[in-house]
Coordinates of C-alpha atoms and ligand atoms in Angstrom, one line a residue:
Chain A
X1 CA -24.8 -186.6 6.9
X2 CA -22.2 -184.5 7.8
X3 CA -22.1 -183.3 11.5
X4 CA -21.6 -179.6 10.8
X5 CA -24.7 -179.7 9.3
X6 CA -26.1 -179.4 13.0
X7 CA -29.7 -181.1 11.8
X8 CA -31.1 -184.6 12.5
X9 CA -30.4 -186.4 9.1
X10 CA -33.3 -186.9 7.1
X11 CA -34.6 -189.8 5.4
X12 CA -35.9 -189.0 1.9
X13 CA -36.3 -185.2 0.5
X14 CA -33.9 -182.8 -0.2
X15 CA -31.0 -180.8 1.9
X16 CA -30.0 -177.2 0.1
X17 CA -27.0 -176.6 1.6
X18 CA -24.8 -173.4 0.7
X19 CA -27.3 -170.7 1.0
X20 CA -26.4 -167.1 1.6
X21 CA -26.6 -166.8 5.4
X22 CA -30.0 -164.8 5.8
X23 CA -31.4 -165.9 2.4
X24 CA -33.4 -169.3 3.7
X25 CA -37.1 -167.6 4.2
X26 CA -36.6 -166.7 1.0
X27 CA -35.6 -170.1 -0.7
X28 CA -38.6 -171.6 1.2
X29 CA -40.7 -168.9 -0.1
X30 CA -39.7 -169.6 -3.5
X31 CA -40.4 -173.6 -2.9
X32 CA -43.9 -172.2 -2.2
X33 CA -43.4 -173.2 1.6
X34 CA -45.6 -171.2 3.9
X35 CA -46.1 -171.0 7.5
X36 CA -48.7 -173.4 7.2
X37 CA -47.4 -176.2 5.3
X38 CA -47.7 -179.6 6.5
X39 CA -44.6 -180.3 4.9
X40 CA -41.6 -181.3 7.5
X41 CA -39.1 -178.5 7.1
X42 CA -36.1 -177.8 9.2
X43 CA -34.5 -174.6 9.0
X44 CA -30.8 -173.5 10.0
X45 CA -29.2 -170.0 9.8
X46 CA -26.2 -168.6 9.9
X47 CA -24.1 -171.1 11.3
X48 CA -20.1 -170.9 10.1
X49 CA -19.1 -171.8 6.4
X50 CA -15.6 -171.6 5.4
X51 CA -17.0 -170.6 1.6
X52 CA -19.7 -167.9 2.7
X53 CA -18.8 -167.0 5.8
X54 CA -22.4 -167.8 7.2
X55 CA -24.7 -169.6 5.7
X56 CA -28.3 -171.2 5.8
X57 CA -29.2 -174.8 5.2
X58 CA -32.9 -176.0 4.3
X59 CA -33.9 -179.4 4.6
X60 CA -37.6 -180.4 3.0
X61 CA -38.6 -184.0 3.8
X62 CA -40.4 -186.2 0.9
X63 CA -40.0 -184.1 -1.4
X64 CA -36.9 -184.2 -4.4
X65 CA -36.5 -180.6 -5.8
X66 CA -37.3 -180.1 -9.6
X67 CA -34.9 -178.5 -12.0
X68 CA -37.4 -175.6 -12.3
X69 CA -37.5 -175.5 -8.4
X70 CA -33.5 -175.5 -8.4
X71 CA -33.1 -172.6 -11.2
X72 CA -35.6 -170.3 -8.5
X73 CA -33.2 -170.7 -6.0
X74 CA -30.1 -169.7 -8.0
X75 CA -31.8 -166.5 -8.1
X76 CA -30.8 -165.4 -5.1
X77 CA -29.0 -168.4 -3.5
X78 CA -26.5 -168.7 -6.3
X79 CA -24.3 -170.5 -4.9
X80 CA -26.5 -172.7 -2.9
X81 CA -25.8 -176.9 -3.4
X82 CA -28.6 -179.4 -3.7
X83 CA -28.6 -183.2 -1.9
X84 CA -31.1 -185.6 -3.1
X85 CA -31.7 -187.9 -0.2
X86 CA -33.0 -191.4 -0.5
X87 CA -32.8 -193.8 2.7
X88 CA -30.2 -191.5 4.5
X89 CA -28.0 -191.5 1.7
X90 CA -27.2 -188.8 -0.4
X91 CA -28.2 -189.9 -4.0
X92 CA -27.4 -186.7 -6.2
X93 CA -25.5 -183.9 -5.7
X94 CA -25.2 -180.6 -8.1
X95 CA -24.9 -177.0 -7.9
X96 CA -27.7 -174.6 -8.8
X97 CA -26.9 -173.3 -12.1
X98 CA -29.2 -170.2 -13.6
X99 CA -29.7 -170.6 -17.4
X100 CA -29.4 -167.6 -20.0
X101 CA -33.0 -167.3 -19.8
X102 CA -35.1 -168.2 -17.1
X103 CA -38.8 -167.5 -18.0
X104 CA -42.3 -167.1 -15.8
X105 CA -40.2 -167.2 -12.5
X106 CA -39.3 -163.4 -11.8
X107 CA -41.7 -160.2 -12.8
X108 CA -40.7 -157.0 -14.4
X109 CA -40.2 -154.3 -12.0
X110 CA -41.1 -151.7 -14.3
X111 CA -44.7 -151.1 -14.1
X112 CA -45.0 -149.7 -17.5
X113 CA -43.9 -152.8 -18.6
X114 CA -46.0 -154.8 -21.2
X115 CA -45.2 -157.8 -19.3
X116 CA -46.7 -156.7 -16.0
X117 CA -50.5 -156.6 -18.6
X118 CA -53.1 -159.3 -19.2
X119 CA -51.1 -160.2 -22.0
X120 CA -50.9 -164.3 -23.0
X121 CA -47.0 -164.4 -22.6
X122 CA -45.2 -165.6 -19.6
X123 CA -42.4 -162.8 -18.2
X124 CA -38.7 -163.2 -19.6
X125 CA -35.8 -162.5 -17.8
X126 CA -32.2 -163.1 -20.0
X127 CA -29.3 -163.6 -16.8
X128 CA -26.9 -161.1 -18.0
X129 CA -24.5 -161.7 -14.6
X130 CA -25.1 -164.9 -12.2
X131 CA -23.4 -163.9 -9.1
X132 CA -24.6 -161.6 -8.1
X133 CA -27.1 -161.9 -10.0
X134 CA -28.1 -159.3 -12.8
X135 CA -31.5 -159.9 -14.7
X136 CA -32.6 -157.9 -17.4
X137 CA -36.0 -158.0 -19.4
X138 CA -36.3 -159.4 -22.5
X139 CA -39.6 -156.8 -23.4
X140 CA -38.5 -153.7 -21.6
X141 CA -34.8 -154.2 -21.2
X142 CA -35.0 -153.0 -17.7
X143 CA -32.3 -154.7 -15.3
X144 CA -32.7 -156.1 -12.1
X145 CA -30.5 -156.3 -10.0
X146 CA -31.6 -156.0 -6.1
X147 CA -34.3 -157.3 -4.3
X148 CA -34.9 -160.2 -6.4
X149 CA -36.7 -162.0 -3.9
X150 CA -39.5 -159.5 -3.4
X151 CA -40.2 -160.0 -8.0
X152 CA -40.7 -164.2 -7.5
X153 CA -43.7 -164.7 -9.4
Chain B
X1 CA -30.8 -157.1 -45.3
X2 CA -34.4 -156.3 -43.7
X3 CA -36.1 -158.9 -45.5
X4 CA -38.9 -160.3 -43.5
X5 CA -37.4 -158.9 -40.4
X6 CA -38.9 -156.9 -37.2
X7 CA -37.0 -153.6 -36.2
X8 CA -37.7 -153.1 -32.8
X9 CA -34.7 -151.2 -31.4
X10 CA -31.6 -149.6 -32.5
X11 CA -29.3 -151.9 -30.5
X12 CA -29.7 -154.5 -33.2
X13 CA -28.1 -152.1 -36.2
X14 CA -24.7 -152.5 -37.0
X15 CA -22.8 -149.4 -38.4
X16 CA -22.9 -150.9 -41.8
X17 CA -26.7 -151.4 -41.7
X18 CA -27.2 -148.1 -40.6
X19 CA -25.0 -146.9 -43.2
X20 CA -27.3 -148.9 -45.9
X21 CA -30.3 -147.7 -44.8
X22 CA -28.9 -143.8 -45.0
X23 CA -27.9 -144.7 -48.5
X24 CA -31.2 -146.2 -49.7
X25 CA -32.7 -143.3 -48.1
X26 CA -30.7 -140.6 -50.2
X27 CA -31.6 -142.7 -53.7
X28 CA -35.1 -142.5 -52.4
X29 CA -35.4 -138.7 -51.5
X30 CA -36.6 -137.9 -55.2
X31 CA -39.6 -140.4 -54.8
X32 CA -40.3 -138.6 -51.1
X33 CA -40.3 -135.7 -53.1
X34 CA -43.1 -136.4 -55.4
X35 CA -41.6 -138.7 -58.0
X36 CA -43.8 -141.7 -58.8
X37 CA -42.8 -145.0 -57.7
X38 CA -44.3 -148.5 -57.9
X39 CA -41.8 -150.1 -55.9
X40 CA -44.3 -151.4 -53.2
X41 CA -47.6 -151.4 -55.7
X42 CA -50.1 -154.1 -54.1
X43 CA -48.2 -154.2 -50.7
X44 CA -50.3 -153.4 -47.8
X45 CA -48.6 -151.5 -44.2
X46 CA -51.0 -151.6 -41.5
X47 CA -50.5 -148.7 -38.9
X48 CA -51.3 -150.0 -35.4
X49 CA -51.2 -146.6 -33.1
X50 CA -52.3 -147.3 -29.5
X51 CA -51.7 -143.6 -28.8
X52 CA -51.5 -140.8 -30.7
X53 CA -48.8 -139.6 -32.5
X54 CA -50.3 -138.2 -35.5
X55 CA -47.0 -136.9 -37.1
X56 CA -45.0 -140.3 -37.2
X57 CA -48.3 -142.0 -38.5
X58 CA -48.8 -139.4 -41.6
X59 CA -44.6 -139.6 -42.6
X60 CA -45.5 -143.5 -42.7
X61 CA -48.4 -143.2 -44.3
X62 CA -46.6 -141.1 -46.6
X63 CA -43.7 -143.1 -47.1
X64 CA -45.6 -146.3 -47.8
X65 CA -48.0 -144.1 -50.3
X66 CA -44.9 -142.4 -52.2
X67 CA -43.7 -145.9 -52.9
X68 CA -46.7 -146.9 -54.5
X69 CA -48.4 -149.1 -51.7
X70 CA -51.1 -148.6 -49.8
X71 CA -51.9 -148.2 -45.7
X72 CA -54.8 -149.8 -43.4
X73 CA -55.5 -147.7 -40.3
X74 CA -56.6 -148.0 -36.8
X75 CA -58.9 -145.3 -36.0
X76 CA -58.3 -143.5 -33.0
X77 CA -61.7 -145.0 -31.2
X78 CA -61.3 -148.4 -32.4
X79 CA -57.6 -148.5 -31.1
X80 CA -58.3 -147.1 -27.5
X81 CA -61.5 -150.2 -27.6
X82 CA -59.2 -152.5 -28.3
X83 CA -56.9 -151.5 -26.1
X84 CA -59.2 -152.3 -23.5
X85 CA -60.4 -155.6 -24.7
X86 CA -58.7 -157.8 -27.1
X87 CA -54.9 -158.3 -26.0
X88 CA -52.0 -157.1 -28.3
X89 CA -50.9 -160.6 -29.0
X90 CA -54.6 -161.4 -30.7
X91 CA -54.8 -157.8 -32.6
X92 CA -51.6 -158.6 -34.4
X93 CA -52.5 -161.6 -35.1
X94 CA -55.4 -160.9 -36.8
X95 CA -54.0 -157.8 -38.2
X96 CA -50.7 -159.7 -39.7
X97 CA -53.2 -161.5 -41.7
X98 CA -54.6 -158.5 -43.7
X99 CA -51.1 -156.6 -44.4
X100 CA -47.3 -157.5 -45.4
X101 CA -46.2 -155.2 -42.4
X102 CA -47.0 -154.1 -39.2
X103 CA -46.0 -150.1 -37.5
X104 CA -46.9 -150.2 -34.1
X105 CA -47.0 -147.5 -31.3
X106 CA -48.4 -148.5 -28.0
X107 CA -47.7 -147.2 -24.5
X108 CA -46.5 -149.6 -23.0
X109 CA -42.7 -150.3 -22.8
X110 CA -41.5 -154.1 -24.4
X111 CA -44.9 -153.9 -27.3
X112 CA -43.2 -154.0 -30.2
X113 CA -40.7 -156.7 -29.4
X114 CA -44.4 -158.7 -28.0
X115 CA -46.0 -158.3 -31.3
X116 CA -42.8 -159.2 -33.3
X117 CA -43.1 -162.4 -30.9
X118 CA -46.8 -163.2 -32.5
X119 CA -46.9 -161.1 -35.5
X120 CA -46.7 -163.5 -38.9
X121 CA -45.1 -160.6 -40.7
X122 CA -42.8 -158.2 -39.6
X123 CA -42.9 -155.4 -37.2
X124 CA -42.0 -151.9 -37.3
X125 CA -41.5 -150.2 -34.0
X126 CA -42.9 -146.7 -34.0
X127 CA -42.5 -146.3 -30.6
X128 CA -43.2 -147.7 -27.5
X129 CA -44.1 -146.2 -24.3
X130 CA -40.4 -144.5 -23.2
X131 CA -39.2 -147.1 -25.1
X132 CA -37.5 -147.4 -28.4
X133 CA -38.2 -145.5 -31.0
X134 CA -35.4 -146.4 -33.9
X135 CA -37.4 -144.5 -36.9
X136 CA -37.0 -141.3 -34.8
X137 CA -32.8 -142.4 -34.6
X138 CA -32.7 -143.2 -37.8
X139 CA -34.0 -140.4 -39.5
X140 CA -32.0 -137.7 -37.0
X141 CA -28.6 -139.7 -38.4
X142 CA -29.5 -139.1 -42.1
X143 CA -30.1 -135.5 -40.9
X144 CA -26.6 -134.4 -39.5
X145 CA -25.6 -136.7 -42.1
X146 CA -27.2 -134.2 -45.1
X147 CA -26.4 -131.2 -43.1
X148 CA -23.5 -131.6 -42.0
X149 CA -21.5 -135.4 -41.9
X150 CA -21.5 -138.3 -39.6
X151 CA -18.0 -138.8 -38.9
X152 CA -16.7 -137.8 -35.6
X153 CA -19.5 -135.1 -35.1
X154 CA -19.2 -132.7 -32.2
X155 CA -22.8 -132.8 -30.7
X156 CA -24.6 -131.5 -27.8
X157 CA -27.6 -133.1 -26.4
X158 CA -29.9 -130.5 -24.7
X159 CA -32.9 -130.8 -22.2
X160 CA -34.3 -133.8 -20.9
X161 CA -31.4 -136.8 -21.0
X162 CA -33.1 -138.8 -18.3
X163 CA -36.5 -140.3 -19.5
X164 CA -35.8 -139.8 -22.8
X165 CA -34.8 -142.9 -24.3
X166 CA -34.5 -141.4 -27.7
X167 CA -31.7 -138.9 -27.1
X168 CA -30.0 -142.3 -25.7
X169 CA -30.7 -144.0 -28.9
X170 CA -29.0 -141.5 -30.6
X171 CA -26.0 -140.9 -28.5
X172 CA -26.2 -145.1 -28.6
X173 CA -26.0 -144.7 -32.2
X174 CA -23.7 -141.6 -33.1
X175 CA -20.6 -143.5 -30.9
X176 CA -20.5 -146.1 -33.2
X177 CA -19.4 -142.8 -35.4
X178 CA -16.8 -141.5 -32.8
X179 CA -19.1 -138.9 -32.4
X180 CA -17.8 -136.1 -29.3
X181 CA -21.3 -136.0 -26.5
X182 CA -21.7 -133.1 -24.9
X183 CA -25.0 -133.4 -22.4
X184 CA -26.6 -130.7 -21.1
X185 CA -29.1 -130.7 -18.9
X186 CA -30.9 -129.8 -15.4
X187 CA -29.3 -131.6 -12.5
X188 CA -32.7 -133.6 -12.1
X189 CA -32.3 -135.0 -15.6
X190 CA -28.9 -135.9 -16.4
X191 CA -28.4 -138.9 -18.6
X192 CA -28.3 -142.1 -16.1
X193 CA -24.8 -143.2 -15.2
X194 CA -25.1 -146.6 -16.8
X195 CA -25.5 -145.1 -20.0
X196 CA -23.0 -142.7 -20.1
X197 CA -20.4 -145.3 -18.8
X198 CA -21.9 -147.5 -22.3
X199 CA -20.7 -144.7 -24.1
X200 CA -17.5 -144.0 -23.0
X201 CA -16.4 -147.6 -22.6
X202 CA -16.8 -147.5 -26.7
X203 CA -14.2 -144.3 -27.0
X204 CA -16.8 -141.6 -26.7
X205 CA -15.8 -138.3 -25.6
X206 CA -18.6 -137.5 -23.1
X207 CA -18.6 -134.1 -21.5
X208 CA -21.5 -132.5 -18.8
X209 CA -22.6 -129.5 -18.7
X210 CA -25.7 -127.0 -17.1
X211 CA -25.6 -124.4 -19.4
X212 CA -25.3 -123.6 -22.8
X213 CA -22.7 -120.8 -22.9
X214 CA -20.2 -123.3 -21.6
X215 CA -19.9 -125.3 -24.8
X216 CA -20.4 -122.1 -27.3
X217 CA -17.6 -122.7 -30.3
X218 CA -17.5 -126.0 -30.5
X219 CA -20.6 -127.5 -31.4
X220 CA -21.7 -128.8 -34.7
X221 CA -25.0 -130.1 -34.3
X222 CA -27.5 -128.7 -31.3
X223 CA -30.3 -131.3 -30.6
X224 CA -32.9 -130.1 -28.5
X225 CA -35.5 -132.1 -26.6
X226 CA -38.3 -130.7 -24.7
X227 CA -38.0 -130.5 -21.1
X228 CA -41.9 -132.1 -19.4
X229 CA -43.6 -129.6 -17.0
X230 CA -44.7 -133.1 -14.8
X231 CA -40.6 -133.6 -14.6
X232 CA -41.3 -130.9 -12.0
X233 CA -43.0 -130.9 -8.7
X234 CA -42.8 -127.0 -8.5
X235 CA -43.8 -125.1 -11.8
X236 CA -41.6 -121.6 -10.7
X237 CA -38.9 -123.7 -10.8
X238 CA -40.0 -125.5 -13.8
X239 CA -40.6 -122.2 -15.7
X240 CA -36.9 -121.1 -14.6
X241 CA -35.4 -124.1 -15.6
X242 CA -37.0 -124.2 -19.2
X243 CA -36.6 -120.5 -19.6
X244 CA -32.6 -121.1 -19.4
X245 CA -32.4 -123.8 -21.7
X246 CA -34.4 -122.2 -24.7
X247 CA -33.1 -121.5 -27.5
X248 CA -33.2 -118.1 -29.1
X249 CA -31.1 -116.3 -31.7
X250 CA -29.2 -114.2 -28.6
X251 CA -28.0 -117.5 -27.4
X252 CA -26.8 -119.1 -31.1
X253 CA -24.9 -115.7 -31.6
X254 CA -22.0 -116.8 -30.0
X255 CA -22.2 -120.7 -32.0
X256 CA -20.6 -121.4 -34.6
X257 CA -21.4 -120.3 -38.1
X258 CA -22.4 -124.2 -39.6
X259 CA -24.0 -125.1 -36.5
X260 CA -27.5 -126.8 -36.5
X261 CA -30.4 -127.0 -34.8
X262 CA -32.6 -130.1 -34.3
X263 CA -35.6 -131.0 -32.4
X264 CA -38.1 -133.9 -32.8
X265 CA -40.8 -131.9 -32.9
X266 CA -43.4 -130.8 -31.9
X267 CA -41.6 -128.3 -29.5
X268 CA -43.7 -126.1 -27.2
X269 CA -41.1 -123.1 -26.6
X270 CA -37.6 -124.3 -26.2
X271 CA -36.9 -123.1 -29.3
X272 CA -38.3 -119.4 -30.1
X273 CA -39.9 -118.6 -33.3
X274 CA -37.2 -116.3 -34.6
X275 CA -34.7 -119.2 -34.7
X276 CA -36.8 -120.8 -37.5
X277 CA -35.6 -117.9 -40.0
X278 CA -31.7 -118.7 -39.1
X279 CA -30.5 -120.7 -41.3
X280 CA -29.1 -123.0 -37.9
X281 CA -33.0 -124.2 -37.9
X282 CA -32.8 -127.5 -39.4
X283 CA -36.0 -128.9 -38.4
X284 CA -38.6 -129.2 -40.4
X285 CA -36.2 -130.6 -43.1
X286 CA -35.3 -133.0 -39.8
X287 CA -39.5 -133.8 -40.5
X288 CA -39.3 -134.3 -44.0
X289 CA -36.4 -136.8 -43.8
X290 CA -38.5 -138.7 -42.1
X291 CA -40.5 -140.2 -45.2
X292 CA -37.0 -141.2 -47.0
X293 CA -36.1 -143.0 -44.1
X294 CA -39.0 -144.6 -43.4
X295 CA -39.4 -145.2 -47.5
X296 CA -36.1 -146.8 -46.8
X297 CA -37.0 -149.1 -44.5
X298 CA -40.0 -150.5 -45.7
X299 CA -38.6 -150.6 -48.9
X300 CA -36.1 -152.6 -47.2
X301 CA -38.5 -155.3 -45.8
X302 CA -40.8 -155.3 -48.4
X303 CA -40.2 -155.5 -51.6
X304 CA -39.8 -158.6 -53.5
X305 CA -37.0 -160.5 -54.5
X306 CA -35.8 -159.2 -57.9
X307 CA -37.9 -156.2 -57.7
X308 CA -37.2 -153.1 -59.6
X309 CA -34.3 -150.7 -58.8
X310 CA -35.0 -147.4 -59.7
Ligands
ZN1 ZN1 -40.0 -155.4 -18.5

């Protein structure tokens, strides 16, 4: 691994790398990572980055991050890069990328929205802007635009 | 043009299907007006109304009626039982089966565009929660359109601009026209930036202003909204706020001679009684177009392929 990464190298999992310095609680709330976990998780914040200015980096060990798990973290870590590690090595290496829609992942913030009901539909946000970031609901139209993390599903 | 599909919101009418629907809507005003018609004869409009808005349920019952077709109702009882049992998604479905069209008005903002998602036929949004209400747009266009024209109207929006998604709809609506805005409202319920920046990024002339006398002259159309008495946290400065923004024929003295009045209706008092004998009190006509354009529409949607012009 690279040394400025200033963590042990892990053996198999996934290193997010590129996160807005601040934002890491955040991207391990989203990978549904509590304080109780089991997983091994290390965590490192605000060190230097030439491209953000500070940034976070998240390492999860045994565990390969799904594309839905990925499109989460663009949501307010957009310009946050994923390493797949296998054996030390990295294995894959790609960008998060929102879609134009992402679906079930963020709720409404309007409360008379008919999203935020008992209705059988999942909530759909269409990504109007990805960085930063600028949601908008497909039922209500209302945009989103701050605070993203505290609407994760 | 409509055939088979939902109209949820105004943002999906281009100026040439506006324009078509105005049209149809003129050939149709005979028929609104008592002329019989079996344009829709055998069709079936059910009228989904999850809160009550008697008025824009009777013009569509009317509409559908005057075109020869018949209605299915929600009662008031069964709607408000529903609503707290059955989901939306399952009432359409079930309802979609009976009838060829679906009107819905629900509370709750994004309805329509869910029961276009599981409706089999298509929906008709009537309104939902401070939603979108493109009937209501539609049928204040073909108004200034018959009394006065829709090219490059002068137009001032009066009251409530903030919550009011209509008045947006039809600002939304009239640029596509190169319509001049003038908004006038209570400091507490100016139209939101965003909007207003929409507006002007398409070349309309947007002007602000608190109170009437400042835009006197050169006006052509008035359209009044009511201003909410829960907008206000004090009611003294509720009843001062809506006691200098109504209308009365003092204040239209000093308009100009062609100039109309419109409101949605049903007003409480921002428009006195004594305006109605003006001939600036467009109204109730503002009502009655109402059926033609919502004749229009469904006409529009439903009838079949070859059917007869009249
Ligand atoms: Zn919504």
């Amino acid at each position: 691994m690279e040394r400025e990464l200033k963590v042990k190298p892990i053996r198999n999992g996934t290193v997010i790398d590129h996160i807005a310095g601040g934002q890491a609680l955040n991207v391990l709330k989203i990978l549904g990572i509590s304080g109780t976990t089991d997983a091994s998780v290390s965590v490192v914040m605000n060190v230097p980055s030439k491209r953000l200015g500070k940034k976070d980096i998240v390492k999860v060990e045994e565990r390969e991050l799904g594309e839905d798990e990925v499109n989460k973290i663009a949501l307010i870590a957009p310009s946050a890069t994923i390493n797949i590690v296998r054996e030390y090595a990295v294995v894959e290496k790609f960008e998060v990328d929102l879609p134009c829609e992402i679906m079930g992942v963020v709720r409404c913030q309007n409360p008379s929205c008919i999203s935020n009901t008992q209705e059988p539909i999942k909530s759909r946000m269409l990504v109007k802007r990805k960085n930063p970031v600028l949601l908008r609901c497909v039922y209500c139209e209302q945009p989103l635009t701050e605070r993203i993390a505290d609407y994760l599903i | 043009m409509f055939k088979k599909r939902h109209l949820l919101s105004m943002r999906e009418f281009s100026r040439e299907e506006m324009d078509s629907v105005l049209e149809t809507a003129a050939s149709l005003e005979p028929f609104a007006r008592g002329k019989r018609s079996d344009m829709l004869s055998g069709k079936i409009l059910a009228l989904l109304f999850f809160e009550p808005s008697t008025r824009t349920r009777m013009s569509f019952e009317t509409a559908m009626k005057r075109l020869g077709g018949s209605t299915i109702n929600l009662g008031s009882a069964e709607a408000s039982s529903i609503a707290k049992g059955e989901s939306l998604a399952d009432t359409v479905r079930v309802v979609g089966g009976y009838a060829d069209a679906i009107v819905i008005r629900h509370p709750k903002e994004g309805s329509a565009r869910l029961a276009a998602e599981f409706s089999p036929v298509p929906v008709l949004n009537a309104g939902d929660g401070a939603g979108h209400h493109p009937t209501q747009t539609l049928l204040d266009l073909y108004t200034i359109k018959k009394e006065r024209h829709l090219e490059g109207i002068s137009i001032a929006l009066v009251g409530d601009l903030k919550y009011g998604r209509t008045v947006h709809s039809l600002a939304y609506a009239l640029s596509l026209y190169g319509a001049e805005i003038t908004l006038i409202s209570p400091p507490t319920l100016r139209m939101p930036d965003q909007i207003k920046s929409d507006l002007s990024s398409r070349g309309t002339i947007v002007r602000e202003a608190s109170d009437l006398g400042e835009v006197m002259g050169s006006i052509d159309v008035l359209y009044v909204t009511r201003i909410q008495k829960e907008r206000f946290p004090d009611p003294v400065e509720y009843n001062k706020v809506a006691k200098s923004y109504r209308i009365t024929p003092e204040s239209l003295q000093q308009m100009n001679q062609g100039l109309i009045v419109m409101h949605p209706l049903p007003r409480v008092d921002e428009i006195s009684p004594e305006v109605d004998m003006t001939s600036h009190a467009v109204y109730f006509k503002q009502s009655f177009y109402g059926v033609p354009v919502r004749m229009a529409l469904l006409k529009m949607m439903l009838e079949d392929e070859g059917g007869q012009e009249q």
